[in-house]
Coordinates of C-alpha atoms (C1' of nucleotides) and ligand atoms in Angstrom, one line a residue:
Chain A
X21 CA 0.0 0.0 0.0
X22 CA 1.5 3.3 -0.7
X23 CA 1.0 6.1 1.6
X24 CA 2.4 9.4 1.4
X25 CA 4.5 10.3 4.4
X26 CA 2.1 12.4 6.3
X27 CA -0.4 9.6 6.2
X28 CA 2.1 7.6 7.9
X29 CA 2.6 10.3 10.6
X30 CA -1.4 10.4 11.2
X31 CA -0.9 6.8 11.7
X32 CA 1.9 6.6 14.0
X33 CA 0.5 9.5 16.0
X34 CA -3.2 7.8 16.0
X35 CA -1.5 4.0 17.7
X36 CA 0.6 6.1 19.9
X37 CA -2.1 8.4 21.5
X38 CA -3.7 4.8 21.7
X39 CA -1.1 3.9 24.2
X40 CA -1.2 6.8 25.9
X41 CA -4.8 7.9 26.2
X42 CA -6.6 4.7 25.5
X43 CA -9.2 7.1 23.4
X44 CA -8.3 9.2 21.0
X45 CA -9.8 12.2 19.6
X46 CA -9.6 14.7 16.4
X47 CA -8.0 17.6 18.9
X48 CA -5.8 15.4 20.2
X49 CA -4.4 14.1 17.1
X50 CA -3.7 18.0 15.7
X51 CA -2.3 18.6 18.7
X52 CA 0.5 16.2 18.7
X53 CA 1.2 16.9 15.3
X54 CA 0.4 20.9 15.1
X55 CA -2.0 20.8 12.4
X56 CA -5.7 22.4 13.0
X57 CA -8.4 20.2 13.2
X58 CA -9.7 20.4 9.7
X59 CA -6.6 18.7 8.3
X60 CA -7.2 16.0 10.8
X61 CA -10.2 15.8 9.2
X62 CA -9.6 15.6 5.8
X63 CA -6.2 12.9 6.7
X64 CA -8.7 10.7 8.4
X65 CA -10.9 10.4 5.4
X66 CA -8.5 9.5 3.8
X67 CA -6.9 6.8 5.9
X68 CA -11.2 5.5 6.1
X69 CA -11.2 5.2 2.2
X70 CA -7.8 3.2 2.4
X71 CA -9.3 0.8 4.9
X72 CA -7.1 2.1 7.8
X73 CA -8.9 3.4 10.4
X74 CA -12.3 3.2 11.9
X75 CA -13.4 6.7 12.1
X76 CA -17.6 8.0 12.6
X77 CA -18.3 11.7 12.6
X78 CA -18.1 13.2 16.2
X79 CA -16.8 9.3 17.4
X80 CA -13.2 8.2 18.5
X81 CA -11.0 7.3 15.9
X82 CA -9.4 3.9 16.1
X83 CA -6.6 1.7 13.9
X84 CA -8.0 -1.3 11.8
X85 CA -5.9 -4.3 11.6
X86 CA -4.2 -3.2 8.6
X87 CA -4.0 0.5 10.1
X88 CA -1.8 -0.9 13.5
X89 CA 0.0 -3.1 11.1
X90 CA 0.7 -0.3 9.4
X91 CA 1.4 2.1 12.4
X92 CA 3.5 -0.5 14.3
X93 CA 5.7 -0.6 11.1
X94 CA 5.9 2.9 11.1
X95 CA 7.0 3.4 14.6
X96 CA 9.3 0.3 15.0
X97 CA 11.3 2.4 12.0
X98 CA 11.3 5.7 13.9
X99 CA 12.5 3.6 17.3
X100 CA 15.3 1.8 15.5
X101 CA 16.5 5.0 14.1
X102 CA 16.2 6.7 17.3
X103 CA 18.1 4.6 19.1
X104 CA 20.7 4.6 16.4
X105 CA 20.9 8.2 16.4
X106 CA 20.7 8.5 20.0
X107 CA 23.2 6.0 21.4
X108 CA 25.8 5.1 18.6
X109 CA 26.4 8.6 17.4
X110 CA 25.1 10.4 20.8
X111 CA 22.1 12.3 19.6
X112 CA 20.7 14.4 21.6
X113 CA 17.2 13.2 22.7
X114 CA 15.1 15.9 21.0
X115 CA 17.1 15.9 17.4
X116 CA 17.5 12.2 17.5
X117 CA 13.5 11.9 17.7
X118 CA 13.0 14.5 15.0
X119 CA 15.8 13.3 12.8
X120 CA 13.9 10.0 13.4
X121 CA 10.4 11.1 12.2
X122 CA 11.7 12.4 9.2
X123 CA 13.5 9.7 8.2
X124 CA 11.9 6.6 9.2
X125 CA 9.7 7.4 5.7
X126 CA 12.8 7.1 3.6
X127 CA 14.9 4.4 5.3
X128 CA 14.6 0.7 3.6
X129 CA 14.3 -2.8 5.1
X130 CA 17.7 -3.2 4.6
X131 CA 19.3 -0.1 6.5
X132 CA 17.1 -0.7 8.9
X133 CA 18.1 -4.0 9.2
X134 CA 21.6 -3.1 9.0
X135 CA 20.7 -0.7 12.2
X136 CA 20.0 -3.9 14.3
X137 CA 22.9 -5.6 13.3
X138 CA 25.0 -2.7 14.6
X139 CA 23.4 -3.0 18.1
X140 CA 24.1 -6.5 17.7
X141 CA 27.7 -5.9 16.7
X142 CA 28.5 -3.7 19.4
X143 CA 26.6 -5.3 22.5
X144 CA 29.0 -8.4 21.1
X145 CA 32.0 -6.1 21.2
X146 CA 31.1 -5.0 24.4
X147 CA 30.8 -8.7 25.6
X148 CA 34.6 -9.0 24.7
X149 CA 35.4 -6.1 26.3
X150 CA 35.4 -3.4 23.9
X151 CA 32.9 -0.4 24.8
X152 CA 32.8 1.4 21.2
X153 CA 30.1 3.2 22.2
X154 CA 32.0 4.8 25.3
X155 CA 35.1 5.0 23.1
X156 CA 33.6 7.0 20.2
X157 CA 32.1 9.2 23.1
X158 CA 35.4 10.1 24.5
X159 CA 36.8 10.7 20.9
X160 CA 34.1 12.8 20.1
X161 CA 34.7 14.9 23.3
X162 CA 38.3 15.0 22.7
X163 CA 37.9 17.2 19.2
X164 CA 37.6 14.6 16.4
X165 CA 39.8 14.8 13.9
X166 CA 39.5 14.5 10.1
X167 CA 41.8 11.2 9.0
X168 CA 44.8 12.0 6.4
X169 CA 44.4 15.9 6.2
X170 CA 42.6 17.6 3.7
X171 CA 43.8 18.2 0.4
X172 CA 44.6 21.4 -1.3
X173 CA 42.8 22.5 -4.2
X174 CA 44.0 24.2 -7.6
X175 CA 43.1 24.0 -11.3
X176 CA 45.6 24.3 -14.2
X177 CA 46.6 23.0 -17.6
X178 CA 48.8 19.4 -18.2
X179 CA 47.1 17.6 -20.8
X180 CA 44.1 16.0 -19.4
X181 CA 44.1 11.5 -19.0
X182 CA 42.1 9.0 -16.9
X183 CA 42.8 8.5 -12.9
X184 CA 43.4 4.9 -14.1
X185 CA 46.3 5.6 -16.1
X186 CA 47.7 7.5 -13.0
X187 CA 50.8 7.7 -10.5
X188 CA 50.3 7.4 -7.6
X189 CA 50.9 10.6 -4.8
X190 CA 50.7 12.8 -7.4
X191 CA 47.9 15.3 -6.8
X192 CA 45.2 15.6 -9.9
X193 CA 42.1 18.1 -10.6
X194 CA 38.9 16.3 -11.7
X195 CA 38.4 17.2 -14.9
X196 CA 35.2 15.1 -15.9
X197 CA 33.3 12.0 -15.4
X198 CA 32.5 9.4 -17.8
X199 CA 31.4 5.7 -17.9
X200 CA 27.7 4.7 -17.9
X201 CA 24.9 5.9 -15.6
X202 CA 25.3 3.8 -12.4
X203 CA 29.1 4.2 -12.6
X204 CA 28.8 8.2 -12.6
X205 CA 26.3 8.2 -10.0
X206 CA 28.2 6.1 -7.6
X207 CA 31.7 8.1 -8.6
X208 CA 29.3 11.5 -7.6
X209 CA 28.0 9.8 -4.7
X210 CA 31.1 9.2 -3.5
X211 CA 32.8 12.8 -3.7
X212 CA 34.5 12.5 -7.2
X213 CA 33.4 15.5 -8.7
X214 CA 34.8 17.5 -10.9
X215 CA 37.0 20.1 -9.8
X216 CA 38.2 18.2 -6.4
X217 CA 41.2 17.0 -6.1
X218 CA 42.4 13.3 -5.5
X219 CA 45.3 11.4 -5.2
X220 CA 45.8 7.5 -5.6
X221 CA 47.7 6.4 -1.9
X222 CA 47.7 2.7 -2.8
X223 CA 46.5 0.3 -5.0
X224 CA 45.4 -3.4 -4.8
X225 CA 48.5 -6.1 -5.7
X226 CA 47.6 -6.0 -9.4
X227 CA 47.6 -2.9 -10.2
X228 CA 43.7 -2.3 -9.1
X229 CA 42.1 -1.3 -7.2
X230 CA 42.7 2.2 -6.9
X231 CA 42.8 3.6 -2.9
X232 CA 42.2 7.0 -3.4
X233 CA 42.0 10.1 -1.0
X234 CA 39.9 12.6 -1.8
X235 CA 38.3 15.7 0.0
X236 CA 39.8 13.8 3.1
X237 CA 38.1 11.0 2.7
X238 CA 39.5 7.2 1.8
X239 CA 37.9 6.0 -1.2
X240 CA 38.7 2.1 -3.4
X241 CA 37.6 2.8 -7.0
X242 CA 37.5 -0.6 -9.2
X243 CA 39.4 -0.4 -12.7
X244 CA 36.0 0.4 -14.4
X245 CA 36.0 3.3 -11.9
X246 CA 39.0 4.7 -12.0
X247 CA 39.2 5.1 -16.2
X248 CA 35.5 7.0 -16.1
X249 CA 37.5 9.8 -14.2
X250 CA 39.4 11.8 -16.0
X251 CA 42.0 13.7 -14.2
X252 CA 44.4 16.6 -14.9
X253 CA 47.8 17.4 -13.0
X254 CA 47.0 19.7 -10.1
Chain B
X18 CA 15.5 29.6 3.5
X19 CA 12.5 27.0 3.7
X20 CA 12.1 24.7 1.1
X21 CA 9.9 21.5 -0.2
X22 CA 12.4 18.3 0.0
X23 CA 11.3 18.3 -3.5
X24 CA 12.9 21.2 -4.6
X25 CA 15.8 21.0 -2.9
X26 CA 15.9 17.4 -4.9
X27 CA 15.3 20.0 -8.0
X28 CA 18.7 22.2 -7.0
X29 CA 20.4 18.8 -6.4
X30 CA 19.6 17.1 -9.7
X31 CA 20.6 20.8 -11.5
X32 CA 24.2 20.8 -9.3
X33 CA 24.4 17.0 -11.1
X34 CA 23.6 17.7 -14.0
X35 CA 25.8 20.8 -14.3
X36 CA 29.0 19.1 -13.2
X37 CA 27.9 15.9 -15.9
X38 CA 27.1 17.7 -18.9
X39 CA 28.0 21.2 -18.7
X40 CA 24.4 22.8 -19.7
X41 CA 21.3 21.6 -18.2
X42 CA 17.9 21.6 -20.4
X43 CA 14.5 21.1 -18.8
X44 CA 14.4 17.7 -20.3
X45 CA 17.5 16.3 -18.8
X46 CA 16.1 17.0 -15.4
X47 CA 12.8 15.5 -16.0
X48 CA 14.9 12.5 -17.2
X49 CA 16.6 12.0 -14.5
X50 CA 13.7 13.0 -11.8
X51 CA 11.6 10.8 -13.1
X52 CA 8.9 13.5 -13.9
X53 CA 7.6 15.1 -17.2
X54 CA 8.7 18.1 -18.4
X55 CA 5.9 20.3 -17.2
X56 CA 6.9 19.5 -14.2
X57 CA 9.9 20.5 -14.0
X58 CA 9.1 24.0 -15.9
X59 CA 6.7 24.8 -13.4
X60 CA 9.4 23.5 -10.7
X61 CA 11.9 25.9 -12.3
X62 CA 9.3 28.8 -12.2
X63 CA 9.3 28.2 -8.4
X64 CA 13.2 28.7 -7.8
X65 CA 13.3 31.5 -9.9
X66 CA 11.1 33.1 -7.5
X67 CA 13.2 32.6 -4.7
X68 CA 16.3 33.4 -6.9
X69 CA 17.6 30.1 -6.5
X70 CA 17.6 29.5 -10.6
X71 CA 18.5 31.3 -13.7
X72 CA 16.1 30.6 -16.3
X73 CA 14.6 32.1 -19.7
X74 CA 12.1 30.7 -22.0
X75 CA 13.9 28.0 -23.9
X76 CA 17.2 29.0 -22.5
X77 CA 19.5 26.6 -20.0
X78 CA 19.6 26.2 -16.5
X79 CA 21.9 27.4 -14.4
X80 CA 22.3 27.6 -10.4
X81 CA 22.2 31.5 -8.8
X82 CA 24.8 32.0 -5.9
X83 CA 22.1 30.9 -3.5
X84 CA 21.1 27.9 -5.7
X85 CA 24.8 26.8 -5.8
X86 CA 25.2 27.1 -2.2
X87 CA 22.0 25.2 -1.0
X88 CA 22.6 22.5 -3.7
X89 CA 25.9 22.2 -2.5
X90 CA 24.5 21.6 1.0
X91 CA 21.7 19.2 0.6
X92 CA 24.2 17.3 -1.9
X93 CA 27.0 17.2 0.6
X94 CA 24.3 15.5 3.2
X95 CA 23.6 12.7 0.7
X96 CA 27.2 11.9 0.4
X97 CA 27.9 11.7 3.8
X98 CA 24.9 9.5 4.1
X99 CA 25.7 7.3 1.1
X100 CA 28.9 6.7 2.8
X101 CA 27.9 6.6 6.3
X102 CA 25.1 3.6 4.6
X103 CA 27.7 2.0 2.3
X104 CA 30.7 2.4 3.9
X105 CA 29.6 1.7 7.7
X106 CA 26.3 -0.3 7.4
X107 CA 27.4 -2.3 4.7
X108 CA 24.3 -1.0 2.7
X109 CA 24.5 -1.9 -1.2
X110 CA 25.2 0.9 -3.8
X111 CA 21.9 1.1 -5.3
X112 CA 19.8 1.3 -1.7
X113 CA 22.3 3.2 0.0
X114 CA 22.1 6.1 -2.6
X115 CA 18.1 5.7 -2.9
X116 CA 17.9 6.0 1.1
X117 CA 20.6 9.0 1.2
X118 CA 18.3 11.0 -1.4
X119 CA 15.4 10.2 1.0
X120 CA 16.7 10.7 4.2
X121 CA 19.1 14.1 3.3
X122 CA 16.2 16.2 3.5
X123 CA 15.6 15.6 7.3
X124 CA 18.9 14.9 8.7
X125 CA 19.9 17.5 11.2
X126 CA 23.3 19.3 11.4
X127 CA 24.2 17.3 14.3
X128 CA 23.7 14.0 13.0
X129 CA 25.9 14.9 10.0
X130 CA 28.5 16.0 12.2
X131 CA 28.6 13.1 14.0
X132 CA 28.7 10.8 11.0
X133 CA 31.3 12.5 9.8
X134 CA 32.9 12.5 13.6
X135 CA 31.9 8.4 13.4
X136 CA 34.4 8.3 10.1
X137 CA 36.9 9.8 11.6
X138 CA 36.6 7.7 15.0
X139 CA 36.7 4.2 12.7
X140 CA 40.0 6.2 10.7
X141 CA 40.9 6.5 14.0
X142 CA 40.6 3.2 15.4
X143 CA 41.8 1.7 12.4
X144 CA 45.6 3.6 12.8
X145 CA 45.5 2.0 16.4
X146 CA 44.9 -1.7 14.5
X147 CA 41.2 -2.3 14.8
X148 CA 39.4 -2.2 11.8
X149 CA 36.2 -2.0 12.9
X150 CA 34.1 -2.0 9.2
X151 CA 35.8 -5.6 8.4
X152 CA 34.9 -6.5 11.9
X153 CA 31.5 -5.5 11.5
X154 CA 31.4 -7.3 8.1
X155 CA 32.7 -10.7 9.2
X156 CA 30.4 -10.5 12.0
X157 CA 27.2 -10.0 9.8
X158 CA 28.3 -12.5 7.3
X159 CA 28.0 -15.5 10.1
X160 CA 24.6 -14.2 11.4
X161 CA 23.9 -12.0 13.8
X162 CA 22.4 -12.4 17.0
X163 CA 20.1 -10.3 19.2
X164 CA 21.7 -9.5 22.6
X165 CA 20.8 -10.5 25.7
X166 CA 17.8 -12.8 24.3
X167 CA 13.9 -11.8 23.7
X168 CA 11.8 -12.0 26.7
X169 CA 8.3 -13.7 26.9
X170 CA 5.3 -11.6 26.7
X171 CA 2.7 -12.0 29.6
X172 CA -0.3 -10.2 30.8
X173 CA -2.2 -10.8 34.4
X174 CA -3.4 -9.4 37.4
X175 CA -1.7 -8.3 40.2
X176 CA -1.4 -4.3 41.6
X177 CA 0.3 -1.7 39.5
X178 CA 3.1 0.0 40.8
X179 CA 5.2 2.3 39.5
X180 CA 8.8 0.8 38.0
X181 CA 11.1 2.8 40.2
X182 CA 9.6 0.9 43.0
X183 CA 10.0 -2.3 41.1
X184 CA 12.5 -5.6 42.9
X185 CA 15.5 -6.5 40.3
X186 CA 15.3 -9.4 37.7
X187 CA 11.7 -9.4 37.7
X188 CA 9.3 -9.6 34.6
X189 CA 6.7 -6.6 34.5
X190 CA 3.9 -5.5 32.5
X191 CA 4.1 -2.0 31.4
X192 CA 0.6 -0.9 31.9
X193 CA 0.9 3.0 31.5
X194 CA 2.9 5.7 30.4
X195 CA 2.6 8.9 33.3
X196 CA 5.3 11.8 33.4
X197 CA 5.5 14.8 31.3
X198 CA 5.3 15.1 27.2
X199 CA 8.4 14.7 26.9
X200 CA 9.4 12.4 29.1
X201 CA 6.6 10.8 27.8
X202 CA 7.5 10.9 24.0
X203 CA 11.3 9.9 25.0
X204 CA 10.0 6.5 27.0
X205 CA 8.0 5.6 24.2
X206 CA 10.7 6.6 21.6
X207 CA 13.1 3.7 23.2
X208 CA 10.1 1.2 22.9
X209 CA 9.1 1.5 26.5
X210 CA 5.4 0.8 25.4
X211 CA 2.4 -0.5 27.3
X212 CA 2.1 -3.9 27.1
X213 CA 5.5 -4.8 26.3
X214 CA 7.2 -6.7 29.1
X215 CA 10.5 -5.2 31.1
X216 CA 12.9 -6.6 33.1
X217 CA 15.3 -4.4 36.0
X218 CA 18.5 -5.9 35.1
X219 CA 21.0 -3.5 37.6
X220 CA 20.6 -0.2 38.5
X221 CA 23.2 3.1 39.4
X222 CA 25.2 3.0 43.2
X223 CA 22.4 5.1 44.4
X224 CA 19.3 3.2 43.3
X225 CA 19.1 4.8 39.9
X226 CA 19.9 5.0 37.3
X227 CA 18.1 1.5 36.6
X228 CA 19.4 -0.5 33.4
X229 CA 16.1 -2.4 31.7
X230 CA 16.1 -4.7 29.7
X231 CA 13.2 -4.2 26.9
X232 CA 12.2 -6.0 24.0
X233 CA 15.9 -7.4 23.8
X234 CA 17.6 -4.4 24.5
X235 CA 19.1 -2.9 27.2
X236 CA 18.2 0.9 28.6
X237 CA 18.9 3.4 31.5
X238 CA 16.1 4.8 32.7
X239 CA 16.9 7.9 34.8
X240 CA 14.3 8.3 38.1
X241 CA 11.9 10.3 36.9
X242 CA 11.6 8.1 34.0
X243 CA 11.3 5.1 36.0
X244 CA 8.8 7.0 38.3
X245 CA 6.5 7.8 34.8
X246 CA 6.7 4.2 34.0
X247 CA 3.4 2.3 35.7
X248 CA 3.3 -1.6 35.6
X249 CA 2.2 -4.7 37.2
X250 CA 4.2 -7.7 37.9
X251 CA 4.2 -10.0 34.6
Chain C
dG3 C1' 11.8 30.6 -48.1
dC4 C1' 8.7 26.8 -46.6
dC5 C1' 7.4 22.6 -44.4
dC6 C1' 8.3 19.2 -41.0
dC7 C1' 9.6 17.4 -36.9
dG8 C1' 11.5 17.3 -32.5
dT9 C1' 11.7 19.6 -28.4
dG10 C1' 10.1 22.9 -25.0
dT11 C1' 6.2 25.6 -23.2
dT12 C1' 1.5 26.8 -21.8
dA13 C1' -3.2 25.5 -20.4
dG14 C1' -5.9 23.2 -17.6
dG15 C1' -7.1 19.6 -14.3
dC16 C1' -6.5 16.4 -10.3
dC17 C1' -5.0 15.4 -5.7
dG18 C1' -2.7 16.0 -1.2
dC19 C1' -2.2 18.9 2.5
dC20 C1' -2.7 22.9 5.0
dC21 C1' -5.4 27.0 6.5
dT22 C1' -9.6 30.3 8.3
dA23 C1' -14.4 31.2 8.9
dA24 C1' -18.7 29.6 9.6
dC25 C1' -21.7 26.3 11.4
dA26 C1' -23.4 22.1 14.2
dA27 C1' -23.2 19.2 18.1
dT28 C1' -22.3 18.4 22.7
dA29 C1' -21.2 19.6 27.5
dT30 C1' -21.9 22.7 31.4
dC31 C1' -24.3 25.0 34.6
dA32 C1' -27.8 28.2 36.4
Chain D
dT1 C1' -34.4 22.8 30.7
dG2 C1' -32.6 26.6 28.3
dA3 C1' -28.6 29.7 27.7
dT4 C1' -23.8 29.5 27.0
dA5 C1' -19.2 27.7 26.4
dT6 C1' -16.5 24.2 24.3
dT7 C1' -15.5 21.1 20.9
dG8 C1' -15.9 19.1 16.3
dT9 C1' -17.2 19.4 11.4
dT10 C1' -18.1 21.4 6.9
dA11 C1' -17.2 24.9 3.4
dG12 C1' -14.1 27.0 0.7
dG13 C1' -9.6 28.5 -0.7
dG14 C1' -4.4 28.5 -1.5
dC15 C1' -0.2 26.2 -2.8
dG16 C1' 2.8 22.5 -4.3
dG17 C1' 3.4 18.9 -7.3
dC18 C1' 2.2 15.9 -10.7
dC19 C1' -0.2 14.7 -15.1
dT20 C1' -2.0 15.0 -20.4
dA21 C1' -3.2 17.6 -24.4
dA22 C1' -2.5 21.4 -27.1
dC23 C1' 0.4 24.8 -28.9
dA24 C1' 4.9 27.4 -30.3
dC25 C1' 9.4 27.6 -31.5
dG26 C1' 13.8 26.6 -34.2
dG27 C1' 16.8 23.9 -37.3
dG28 C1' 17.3 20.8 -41.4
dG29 C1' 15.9 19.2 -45.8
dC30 C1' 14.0 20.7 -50.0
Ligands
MN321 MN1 7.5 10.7 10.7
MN322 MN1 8.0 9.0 13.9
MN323 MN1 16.6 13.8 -2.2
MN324 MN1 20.2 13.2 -3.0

DNA sequence: GCCCCGTGTTAGGCCGCCCTAACAATATCA
DNA sequence: TGATATTGTTAGGGCGGCCTAACACGGGGC
């Protein structure tokens, strides 16, 4: 069922005053969300036509099956995310709950997924003795530091060739970006834009792939990669 | 400067574009948006008016200082969580960049800085021997395990109470959420839910804070959380 | 120079989501 | 119970964002 993301805020908000209140009315809906009533209105006739809430004028407004279904999903999204926000990168409460309803629209099964595994990961860590969470706390009180320095930037003349064909050290101005569709957009995605610069660092026993550093960031780039970029001197 | 997620998707896609081809026409934008062509003029019409866009009848598009700046911005928040899901959660290439684009337009400054702050912690940790993202890896790729094991769900009788009066190591019923909004809103946010069954699994020097354990993961509750927290013994 | 064709624009319509103002139902209390 | 205050709903309108259909422009072939 698609459902635009304010529907899926009505819902949320709806199963949580649930909890809450045990009733729940119009008012109390646009309050929680800071809507006026007549938008409440109009959100719960359309959650009625899509089967997901049991809703009579002037009555209390209730989740059908596929409504809490619905609603529980919603929510166990915005808790996973809040805790992720909250204790592995040290949210503040307030942010990590906003951040959360934003993006508990937009976050897939799999990086959801993912999330878990992380709390899994470290409550295993932490079983072995190793208190990530407490570590990256004190590291981010101590002033954090950006890894490898950042790069310098310039723009010049040399003749222009692919990053593949590069040495490496030597620092080179992205010039432009070739290579198909999902190549570009995962070179882009990654920081290789033209105009930054970039330097290869290391490179994998056979020549590929390429370990790059660019806008102080460590980045691999497969052979297919590395000759979509091409590169000028810096 | 407030502004649709949508249209700072339009700025994005126009920074893209810009840096891939040089000129941007209405039609490559639509392309790549996924939208028709009206759609995008009548997108275009909108950042004019808030000198975000330069744009004539059947001319190209270009970016305004403003435009540049703010596309910069929203494009430099899906990087860092393209790479934060790719490079950290292990997320693949394809999701990780479809999430980013989702979630960029609700991420706060703070959780940026602290992904960024979380790179830097892993760089960090990985100069001292411990790579962490292979770590992580490996310990996905055998399965992963919930911590601490799930606890049985129960429901019964006996006299509510509220949980900072509750004994250690025994199995409660939430039955009600008390407190104040927002110690309200926080409780639920970290799945303390009516219903749900919660254990007291050690508490602070002083009595508080207690640690819970919840729906197979482990909280602090401070006192007056505990105090908001009504239940009845499972 | 004229016609054709592709591409880009305008016109107009639909829906979601929000608002204020006016109105209807319900609760309160003399 | 009737007058009044509170609460909830309808009416109507604005804006953003998308669409299709119709129209306008501009370059290439003749
Ligand atoms: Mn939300
Ligand atoms: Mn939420
Ligand atoms: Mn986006
Ligand atoms: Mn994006």
């Amino acid at each position: 069922m698609v459902l635009s993301h304010t529907a899926e805020d009505y819902l949320e908000q709806i199963y949580l005053l649930s909890l809450r209140l045990g009733m729940v009315k119009t008012s109390d809906i646009a309050r929680e969300l800071g809507v006026r009533t007549p938008s409440v209105i109009s959100a719960l006739k359309l959650l009625k036509n899509r089967n997901l809430v049991h809703y009579e004028r002037y009555g209390a407004v209730t989740l059908s099956e596929k409504g809490l279904e619905r609603a529980r999903d919603v929510y166990e999204r915005h808790k996973t995310i809040y805790r992720f926000l909250r204790f592995i990168l040290g949210i503040d409460d307030e942010i990590a709950s906003e951040d959360a309803c934003g993006m508990e629209h937009f976050v897939s099964p799999k990086t959801l997924a993912a999330m878990k595994d992380f709390f899994a990961f470290l409550a295993w860590k932490k079983s072995q003795g190793l208190d990530i969470q407490s570590e990256l706390r004190a590291f981010r009180k101590r002033g954090s530091h950006i890894p490898g320095g950042s790069i310098t930037m310039t723009s010049e003349s040399p003749e222009a060739q692919p990053l593949s064909a590069g040495k490496d050290n030597v620092l080179y101005t992205i010039v432009k970006l070739g290579g198909e569709r999902g190549v570009k957009r995962r070179l882009l995605d990654m920081g290789v834009i033209p105009g930054e610069t970039v330097k290869i660092q290391n490179r994998g026993p056979l020549g590929f792939p390429l370990e790059i550093v660019i806008q102080g960031y460590v980045l691999t780039l497969r052979k297919d990669e590395a000759e979509a970029v091409t590169v000028r001197e810096a």
